[in-house]
CSV table of C-alpha atoms (C1' of nucleotides) and ligand atoms in Angstrom, one decimal:
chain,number,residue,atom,x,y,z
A,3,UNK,CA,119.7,88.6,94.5
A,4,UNK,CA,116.3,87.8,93.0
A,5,UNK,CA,114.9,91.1,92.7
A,6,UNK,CA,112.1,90.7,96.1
A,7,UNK,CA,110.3,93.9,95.4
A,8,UNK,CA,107.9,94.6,92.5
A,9,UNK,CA,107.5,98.2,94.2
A,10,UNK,CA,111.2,99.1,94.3
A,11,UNK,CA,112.3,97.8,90.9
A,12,UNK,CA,109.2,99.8,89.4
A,13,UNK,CA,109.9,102.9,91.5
A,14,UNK,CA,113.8,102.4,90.1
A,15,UNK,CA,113.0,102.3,86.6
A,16,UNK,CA,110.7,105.6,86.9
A,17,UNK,CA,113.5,107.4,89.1
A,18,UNK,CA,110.7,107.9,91.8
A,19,UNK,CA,111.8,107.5,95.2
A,20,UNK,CA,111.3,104.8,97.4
A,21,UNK,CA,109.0,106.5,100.4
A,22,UNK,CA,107.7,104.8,103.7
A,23,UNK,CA,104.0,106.4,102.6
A,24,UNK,CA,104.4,104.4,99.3
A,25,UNK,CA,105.6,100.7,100.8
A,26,UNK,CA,102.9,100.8,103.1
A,27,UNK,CA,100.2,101.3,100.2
A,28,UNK,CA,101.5,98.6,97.9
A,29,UNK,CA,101.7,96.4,101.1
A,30,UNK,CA,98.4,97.4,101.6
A,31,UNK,CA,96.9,96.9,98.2
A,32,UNK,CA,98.5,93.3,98.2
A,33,UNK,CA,97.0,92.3,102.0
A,34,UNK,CA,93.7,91.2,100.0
A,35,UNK,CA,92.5,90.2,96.9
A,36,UNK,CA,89.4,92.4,97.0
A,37,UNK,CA,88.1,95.5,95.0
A,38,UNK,CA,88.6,98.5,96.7
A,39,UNK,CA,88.3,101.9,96.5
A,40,UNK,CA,90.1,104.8,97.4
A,41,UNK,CA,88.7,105.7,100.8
A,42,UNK,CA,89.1,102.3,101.6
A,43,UNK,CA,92.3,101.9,100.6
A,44,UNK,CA,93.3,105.0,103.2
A,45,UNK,CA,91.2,104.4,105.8
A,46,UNK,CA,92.5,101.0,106.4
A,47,UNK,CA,95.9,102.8,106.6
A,48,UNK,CA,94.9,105.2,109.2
A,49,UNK,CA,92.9,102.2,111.1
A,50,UNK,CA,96.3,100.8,110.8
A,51,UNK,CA,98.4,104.0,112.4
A,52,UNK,CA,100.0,104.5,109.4
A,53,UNK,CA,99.9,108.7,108.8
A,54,UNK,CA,99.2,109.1,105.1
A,55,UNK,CA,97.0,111.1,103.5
A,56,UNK,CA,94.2,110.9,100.9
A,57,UNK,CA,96.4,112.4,97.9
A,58,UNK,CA,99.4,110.7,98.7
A,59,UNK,CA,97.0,107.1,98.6
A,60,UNK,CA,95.9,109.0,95.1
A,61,UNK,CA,99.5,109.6,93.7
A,62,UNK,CA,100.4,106.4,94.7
A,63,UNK,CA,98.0,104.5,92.9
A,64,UNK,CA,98.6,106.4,89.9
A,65,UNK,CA,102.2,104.6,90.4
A,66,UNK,CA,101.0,101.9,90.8
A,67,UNK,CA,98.6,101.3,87.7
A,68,UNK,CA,101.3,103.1,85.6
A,69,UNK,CA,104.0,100.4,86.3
A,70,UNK,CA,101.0,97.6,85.7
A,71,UNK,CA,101.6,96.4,89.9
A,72,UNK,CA,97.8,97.5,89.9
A,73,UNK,CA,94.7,97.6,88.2
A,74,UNK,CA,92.0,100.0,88.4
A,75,UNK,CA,88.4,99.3,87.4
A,76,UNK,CA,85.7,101.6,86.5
A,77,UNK,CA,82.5,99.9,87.7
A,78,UNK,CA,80.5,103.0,86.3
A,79,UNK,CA,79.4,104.1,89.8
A,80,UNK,CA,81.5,107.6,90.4
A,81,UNK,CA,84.1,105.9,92.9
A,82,UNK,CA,87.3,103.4,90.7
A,83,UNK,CA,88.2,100.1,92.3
A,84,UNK,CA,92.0,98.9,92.5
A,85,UNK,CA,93.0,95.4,92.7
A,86,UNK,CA,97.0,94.2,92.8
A,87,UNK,CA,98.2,92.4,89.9
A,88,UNK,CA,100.8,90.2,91.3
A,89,UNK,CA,99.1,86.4,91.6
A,90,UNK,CA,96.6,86.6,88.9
A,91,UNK,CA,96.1,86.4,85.5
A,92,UNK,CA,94.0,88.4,83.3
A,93,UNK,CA,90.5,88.3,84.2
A,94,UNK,CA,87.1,90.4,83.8
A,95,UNK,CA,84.1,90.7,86.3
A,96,UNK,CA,80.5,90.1,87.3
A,97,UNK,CA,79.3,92.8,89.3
A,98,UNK,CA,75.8,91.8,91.9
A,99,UNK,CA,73.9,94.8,91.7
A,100,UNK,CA,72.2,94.2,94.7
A,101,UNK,CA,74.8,93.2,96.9
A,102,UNK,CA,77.9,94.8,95.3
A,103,UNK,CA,80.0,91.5,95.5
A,104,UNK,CA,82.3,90.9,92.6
A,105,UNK,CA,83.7,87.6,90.8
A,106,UNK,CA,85.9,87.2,88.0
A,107,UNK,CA,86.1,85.0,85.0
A,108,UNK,CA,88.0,84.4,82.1
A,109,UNK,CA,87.2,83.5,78.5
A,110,UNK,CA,89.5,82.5,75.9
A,111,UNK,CA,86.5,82.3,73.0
A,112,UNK,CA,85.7,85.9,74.4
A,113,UNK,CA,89.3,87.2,74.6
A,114,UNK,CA,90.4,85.7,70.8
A,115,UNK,CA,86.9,87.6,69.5
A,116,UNK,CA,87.7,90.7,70.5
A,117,UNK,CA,90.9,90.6,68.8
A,118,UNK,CA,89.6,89.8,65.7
A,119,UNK,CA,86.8,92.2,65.7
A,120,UNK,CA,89.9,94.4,66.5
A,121,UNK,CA,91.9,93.0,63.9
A,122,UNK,CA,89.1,93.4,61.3
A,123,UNK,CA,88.9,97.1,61.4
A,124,UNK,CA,92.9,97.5,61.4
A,125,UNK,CA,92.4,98.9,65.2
A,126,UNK,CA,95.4,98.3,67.7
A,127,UNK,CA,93.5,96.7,71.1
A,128,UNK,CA,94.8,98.8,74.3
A,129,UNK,CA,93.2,97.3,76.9
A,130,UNK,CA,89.7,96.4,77.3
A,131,UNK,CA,86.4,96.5,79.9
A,132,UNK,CA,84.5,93.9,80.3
A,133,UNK,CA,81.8,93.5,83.3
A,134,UNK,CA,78.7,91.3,83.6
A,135,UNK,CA,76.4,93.0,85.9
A,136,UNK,CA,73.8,90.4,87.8
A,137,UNK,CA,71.9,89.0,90.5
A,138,UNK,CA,74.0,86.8,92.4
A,139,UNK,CA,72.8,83.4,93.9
A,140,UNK,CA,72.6,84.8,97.7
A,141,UNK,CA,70.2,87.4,95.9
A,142,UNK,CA,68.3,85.7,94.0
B,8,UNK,CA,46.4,105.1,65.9
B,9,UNK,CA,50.0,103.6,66.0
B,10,UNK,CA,51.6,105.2,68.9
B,11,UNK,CA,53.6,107.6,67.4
B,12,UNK,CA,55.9,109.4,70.2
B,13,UNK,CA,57.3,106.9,72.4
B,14,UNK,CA,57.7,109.7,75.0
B,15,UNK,CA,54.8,109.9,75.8
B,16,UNK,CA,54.1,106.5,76.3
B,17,UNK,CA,57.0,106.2,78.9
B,18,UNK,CA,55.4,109.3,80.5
B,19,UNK,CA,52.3,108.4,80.5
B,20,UNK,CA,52.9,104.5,81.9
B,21,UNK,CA,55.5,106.5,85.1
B,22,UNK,CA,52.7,109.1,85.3
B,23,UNK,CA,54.6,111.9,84.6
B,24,UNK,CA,53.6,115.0,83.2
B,25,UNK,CA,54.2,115.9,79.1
B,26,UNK,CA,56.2,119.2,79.1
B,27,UNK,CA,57.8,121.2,76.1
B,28,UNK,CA,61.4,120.4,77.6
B,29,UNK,CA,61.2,116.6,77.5
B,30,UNK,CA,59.7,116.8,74.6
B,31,UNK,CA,62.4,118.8,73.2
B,32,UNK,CA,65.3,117.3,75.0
B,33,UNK,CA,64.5,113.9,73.6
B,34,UNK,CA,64.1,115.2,70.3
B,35,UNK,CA,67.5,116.6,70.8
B,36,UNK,CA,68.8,112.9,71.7
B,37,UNK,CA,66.9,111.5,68.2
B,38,UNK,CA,68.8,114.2,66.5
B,39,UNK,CA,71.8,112.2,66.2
B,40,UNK,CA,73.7,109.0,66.2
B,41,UNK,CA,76.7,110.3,68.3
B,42,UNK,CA,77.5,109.5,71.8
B,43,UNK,CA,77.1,112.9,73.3
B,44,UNK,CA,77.5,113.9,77.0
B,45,UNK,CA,74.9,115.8,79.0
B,46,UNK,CA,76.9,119.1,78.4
B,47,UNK,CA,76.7,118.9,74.2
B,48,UNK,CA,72.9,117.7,74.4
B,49,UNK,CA,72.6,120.5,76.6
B,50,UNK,CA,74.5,123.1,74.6
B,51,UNK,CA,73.1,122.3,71.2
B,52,UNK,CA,69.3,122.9,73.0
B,53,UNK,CA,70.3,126.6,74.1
B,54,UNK,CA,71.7,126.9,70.5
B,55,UNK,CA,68.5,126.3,69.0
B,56,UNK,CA,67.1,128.8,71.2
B,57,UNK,CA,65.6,126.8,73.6
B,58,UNK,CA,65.7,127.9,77.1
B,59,UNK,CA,66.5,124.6,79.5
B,60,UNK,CA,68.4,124.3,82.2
B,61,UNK,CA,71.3,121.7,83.2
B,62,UNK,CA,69.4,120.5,85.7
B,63,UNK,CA,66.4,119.5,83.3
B,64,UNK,CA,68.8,117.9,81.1
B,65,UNK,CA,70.0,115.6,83.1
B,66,UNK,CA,66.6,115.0,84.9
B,67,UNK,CA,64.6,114.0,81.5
B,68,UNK,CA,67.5,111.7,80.8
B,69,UNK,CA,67.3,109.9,83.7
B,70,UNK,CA,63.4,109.3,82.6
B,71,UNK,CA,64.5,108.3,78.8
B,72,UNK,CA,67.2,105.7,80.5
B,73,UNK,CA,65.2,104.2,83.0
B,74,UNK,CA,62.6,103.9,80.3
B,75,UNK,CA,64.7,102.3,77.7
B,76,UNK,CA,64.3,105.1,75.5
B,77,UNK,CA,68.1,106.1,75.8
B,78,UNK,CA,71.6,104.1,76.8
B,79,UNK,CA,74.2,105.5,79.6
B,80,UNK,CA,77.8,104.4,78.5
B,81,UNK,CA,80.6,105.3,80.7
B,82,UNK,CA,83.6,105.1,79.6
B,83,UNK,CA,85.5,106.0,82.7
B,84,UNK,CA,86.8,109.5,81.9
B,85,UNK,CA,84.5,111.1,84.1
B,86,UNK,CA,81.3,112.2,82.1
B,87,UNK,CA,78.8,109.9,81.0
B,88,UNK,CA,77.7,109.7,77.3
B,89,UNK,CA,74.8,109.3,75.7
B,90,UNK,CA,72.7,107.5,72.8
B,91,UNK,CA,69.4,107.0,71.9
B,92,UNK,CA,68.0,103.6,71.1
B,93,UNK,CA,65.3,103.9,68.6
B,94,UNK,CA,66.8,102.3,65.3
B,95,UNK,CA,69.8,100.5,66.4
B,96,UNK,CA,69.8,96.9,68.1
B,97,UNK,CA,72.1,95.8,70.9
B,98,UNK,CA,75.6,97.1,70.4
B,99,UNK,CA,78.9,97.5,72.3
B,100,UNK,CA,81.9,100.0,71.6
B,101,UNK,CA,85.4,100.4,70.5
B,102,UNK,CA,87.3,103.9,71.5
B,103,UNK,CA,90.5,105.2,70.5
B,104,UNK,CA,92.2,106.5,73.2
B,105,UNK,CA,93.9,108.9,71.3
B,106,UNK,CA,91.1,110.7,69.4
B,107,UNK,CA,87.8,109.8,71.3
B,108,UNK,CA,86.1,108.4,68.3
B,109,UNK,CA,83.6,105.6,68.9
B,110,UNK,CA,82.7,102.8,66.9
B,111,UNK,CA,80.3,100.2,67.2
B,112,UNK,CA,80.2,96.4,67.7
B,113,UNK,CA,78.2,93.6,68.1
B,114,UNK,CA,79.4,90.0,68.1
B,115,UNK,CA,76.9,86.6,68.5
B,116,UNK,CA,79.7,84.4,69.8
B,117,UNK,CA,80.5,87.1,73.0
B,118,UNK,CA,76.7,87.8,74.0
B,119,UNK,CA,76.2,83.7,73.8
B,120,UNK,CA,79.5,83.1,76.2
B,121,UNK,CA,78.4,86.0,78.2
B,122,UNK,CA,75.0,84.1,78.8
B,123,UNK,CA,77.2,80.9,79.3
B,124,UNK,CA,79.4,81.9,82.0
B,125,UNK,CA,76.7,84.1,83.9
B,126,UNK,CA,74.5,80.5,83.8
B,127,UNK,CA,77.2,78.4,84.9
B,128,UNK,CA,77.4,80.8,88.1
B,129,UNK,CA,73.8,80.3,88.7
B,130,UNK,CA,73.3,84.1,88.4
B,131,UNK,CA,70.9,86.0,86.6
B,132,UNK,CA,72.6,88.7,83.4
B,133,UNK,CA,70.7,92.5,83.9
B,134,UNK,CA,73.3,94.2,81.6
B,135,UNK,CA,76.9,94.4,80.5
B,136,UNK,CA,79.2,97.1,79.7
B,137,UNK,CA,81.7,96.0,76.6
B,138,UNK,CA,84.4,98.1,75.4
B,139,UNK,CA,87.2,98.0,73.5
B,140,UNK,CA,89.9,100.9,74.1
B,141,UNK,CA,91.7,100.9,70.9
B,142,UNK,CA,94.4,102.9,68.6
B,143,UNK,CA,92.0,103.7,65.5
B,144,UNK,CA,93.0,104.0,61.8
B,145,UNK,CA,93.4,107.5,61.3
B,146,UNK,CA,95.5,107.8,64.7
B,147,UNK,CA,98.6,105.0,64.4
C,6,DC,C1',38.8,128.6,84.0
C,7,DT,C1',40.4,127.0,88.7
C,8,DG,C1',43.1,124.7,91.7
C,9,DC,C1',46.1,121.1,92.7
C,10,DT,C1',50.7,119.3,91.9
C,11,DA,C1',54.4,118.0,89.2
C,12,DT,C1',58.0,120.4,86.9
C,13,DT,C1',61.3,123.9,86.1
C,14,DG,C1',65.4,127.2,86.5
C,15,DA,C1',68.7,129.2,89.3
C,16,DT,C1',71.8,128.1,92.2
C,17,DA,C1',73.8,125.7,96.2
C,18,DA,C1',75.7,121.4,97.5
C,19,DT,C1',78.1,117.0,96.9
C,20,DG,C1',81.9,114.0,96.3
C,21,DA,C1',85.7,111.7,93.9
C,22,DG,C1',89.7,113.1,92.4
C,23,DT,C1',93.5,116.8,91.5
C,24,DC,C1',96.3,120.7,92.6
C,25,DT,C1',99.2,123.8,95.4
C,26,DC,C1',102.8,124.8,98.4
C,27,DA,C1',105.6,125.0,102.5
C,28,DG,C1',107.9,121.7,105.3
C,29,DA,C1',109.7,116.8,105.5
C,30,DA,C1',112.5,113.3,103.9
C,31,DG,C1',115.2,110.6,100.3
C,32,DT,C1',119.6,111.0,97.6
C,33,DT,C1',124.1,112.3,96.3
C,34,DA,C1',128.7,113.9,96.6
C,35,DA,C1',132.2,115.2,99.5
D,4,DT,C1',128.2,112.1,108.5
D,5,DT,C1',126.9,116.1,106.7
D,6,DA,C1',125.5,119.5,103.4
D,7,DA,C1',123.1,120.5,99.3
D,8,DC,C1',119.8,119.4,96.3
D,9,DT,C1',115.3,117.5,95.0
D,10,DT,C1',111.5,114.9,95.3
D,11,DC,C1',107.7,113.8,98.2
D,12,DT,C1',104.2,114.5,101.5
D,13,DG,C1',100.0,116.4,104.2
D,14,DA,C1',96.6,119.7,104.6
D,15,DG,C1',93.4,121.8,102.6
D,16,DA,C1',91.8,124.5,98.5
D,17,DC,C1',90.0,123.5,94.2
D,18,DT,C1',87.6,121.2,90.0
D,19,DC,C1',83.9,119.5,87.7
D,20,DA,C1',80.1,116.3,86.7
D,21,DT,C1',76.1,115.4,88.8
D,22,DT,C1',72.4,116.0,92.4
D,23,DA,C1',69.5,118.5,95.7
D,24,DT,C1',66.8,122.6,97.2
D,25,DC,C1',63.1,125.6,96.7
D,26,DA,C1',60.3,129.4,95.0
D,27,DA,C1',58.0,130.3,90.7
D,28,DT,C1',55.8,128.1,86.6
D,29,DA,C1',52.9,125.4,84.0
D,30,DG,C1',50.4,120.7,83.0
D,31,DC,C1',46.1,118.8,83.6
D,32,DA,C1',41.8,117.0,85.9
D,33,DG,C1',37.3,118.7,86.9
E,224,MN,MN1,89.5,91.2,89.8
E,225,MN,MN1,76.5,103.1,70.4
E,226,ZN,ZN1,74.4,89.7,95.3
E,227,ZN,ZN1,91.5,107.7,66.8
DNA sequence: CTGCTATTGATAATGAGTCTCAGAAGTTAA
DNA sequence: TTAACTTCTGAGACTCATTATCAATAGCAG
């Protein structure tokens, strides 16, 4: 009864087809809670057996972040970063730029500011980046 | 006496050579408070009549960023922009999403959490990327 | 000036992401 | 179930910002 899959019920409302190709990528996007790109993304599909190809990971995506299962994150380096939205809140990111790891965090003083400065100018707030790039403790 | 081309100071401290390009693409970069890609900055230089190539354009850059002379926003659509940083102080951005126009922010109570949060972690701040992806005035 | 090198312009290469299109597969109605 | 209709997919061509290559040019130290 209780509508089990986020996928489907997005895929429904779009009047997409539900696919093998596309289960396997959301199931694959939700098997960690890591950043990852693309290539990564496919490759662990083909590691996997799974025959799917680079566009299809592409177009799938796309999907995804369209029906808000996903988000993707621009980390300024040439190559986006997806991570699935289905057990966390909203959060932002520090960024080691030796090591490459990422951690999140969350600011309610940070989040209400920027909707005033928003507010202020008579601006409607889309969405927002926010990234903190450091030297993490194992770097340091 | 009073160093007056800040150019040639950052040449001189990497030991690079003073040439009429640099000279003229950074002029190019003061010319303006817009956030111009490497394509416009370039475009506007053959206008004037100066013969430069692409490939200079984006080389000198590279010198003016790494020497603080110029700041590298990317705002995720693929092309990096450009702004120099001789008058202005620390800033962030808003951007409509509908008709690219950016504006400027700069907000006490954000850089101090940012500071907060990256010292709670234990991690040292390099930089941060801010932006606020908006609906402007003139577009809703 | 001369000679040594860094710099430059033209152009080839790179690489993430998109597009194309013929064949494969999901969907619908009978 | 099948036929008919469409959407979806895989392979690979393509795009486009940026980077690399390299022979010719031009700063600059002596
Ligand atoms: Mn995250
Ligand atoms: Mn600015
Ligand atoms: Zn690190
Ligand atoms: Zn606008």
């Amino acid at each position: 009864m209780a509508s089990p899959n986020p996928l489907k019920k997005a895929l429904k409302k779009e009047g997409l087809r539900y696919t093998q190709q596309r289960q396997s990528i959301w199931d694959e996007m939700c098997a960690t809670d890591e950043h990852r790109d693309a290539e990564e993304i496919y490759l662990s599909l083909r590691n996997e057996g799974m025959n799917v190809s680079r566009a299809t990971v592409y177009r799938t995506i796309d999907v995804l972040v369209k029906n808000n299962l996903v988000r993707k994150l621009e980390l300024g380096d040439g190559r986006a970063r997806y991570e699935h939205k289905m057990d966390s809140g909203h959060h932002d990111h520090l960024i080691c730029v030796q090591c490459g790891k990422i951690e999140e965090f969350m600011d309610e003083t940070i989040e209400e500011r920027q909707d005033q400065i928003v507010d202020d100018l008579g601006f409607k707030l889309i969405r927002h980046i926010h990234q903190l790039f450091v030297i993490c403790n194992d770097c340091q």
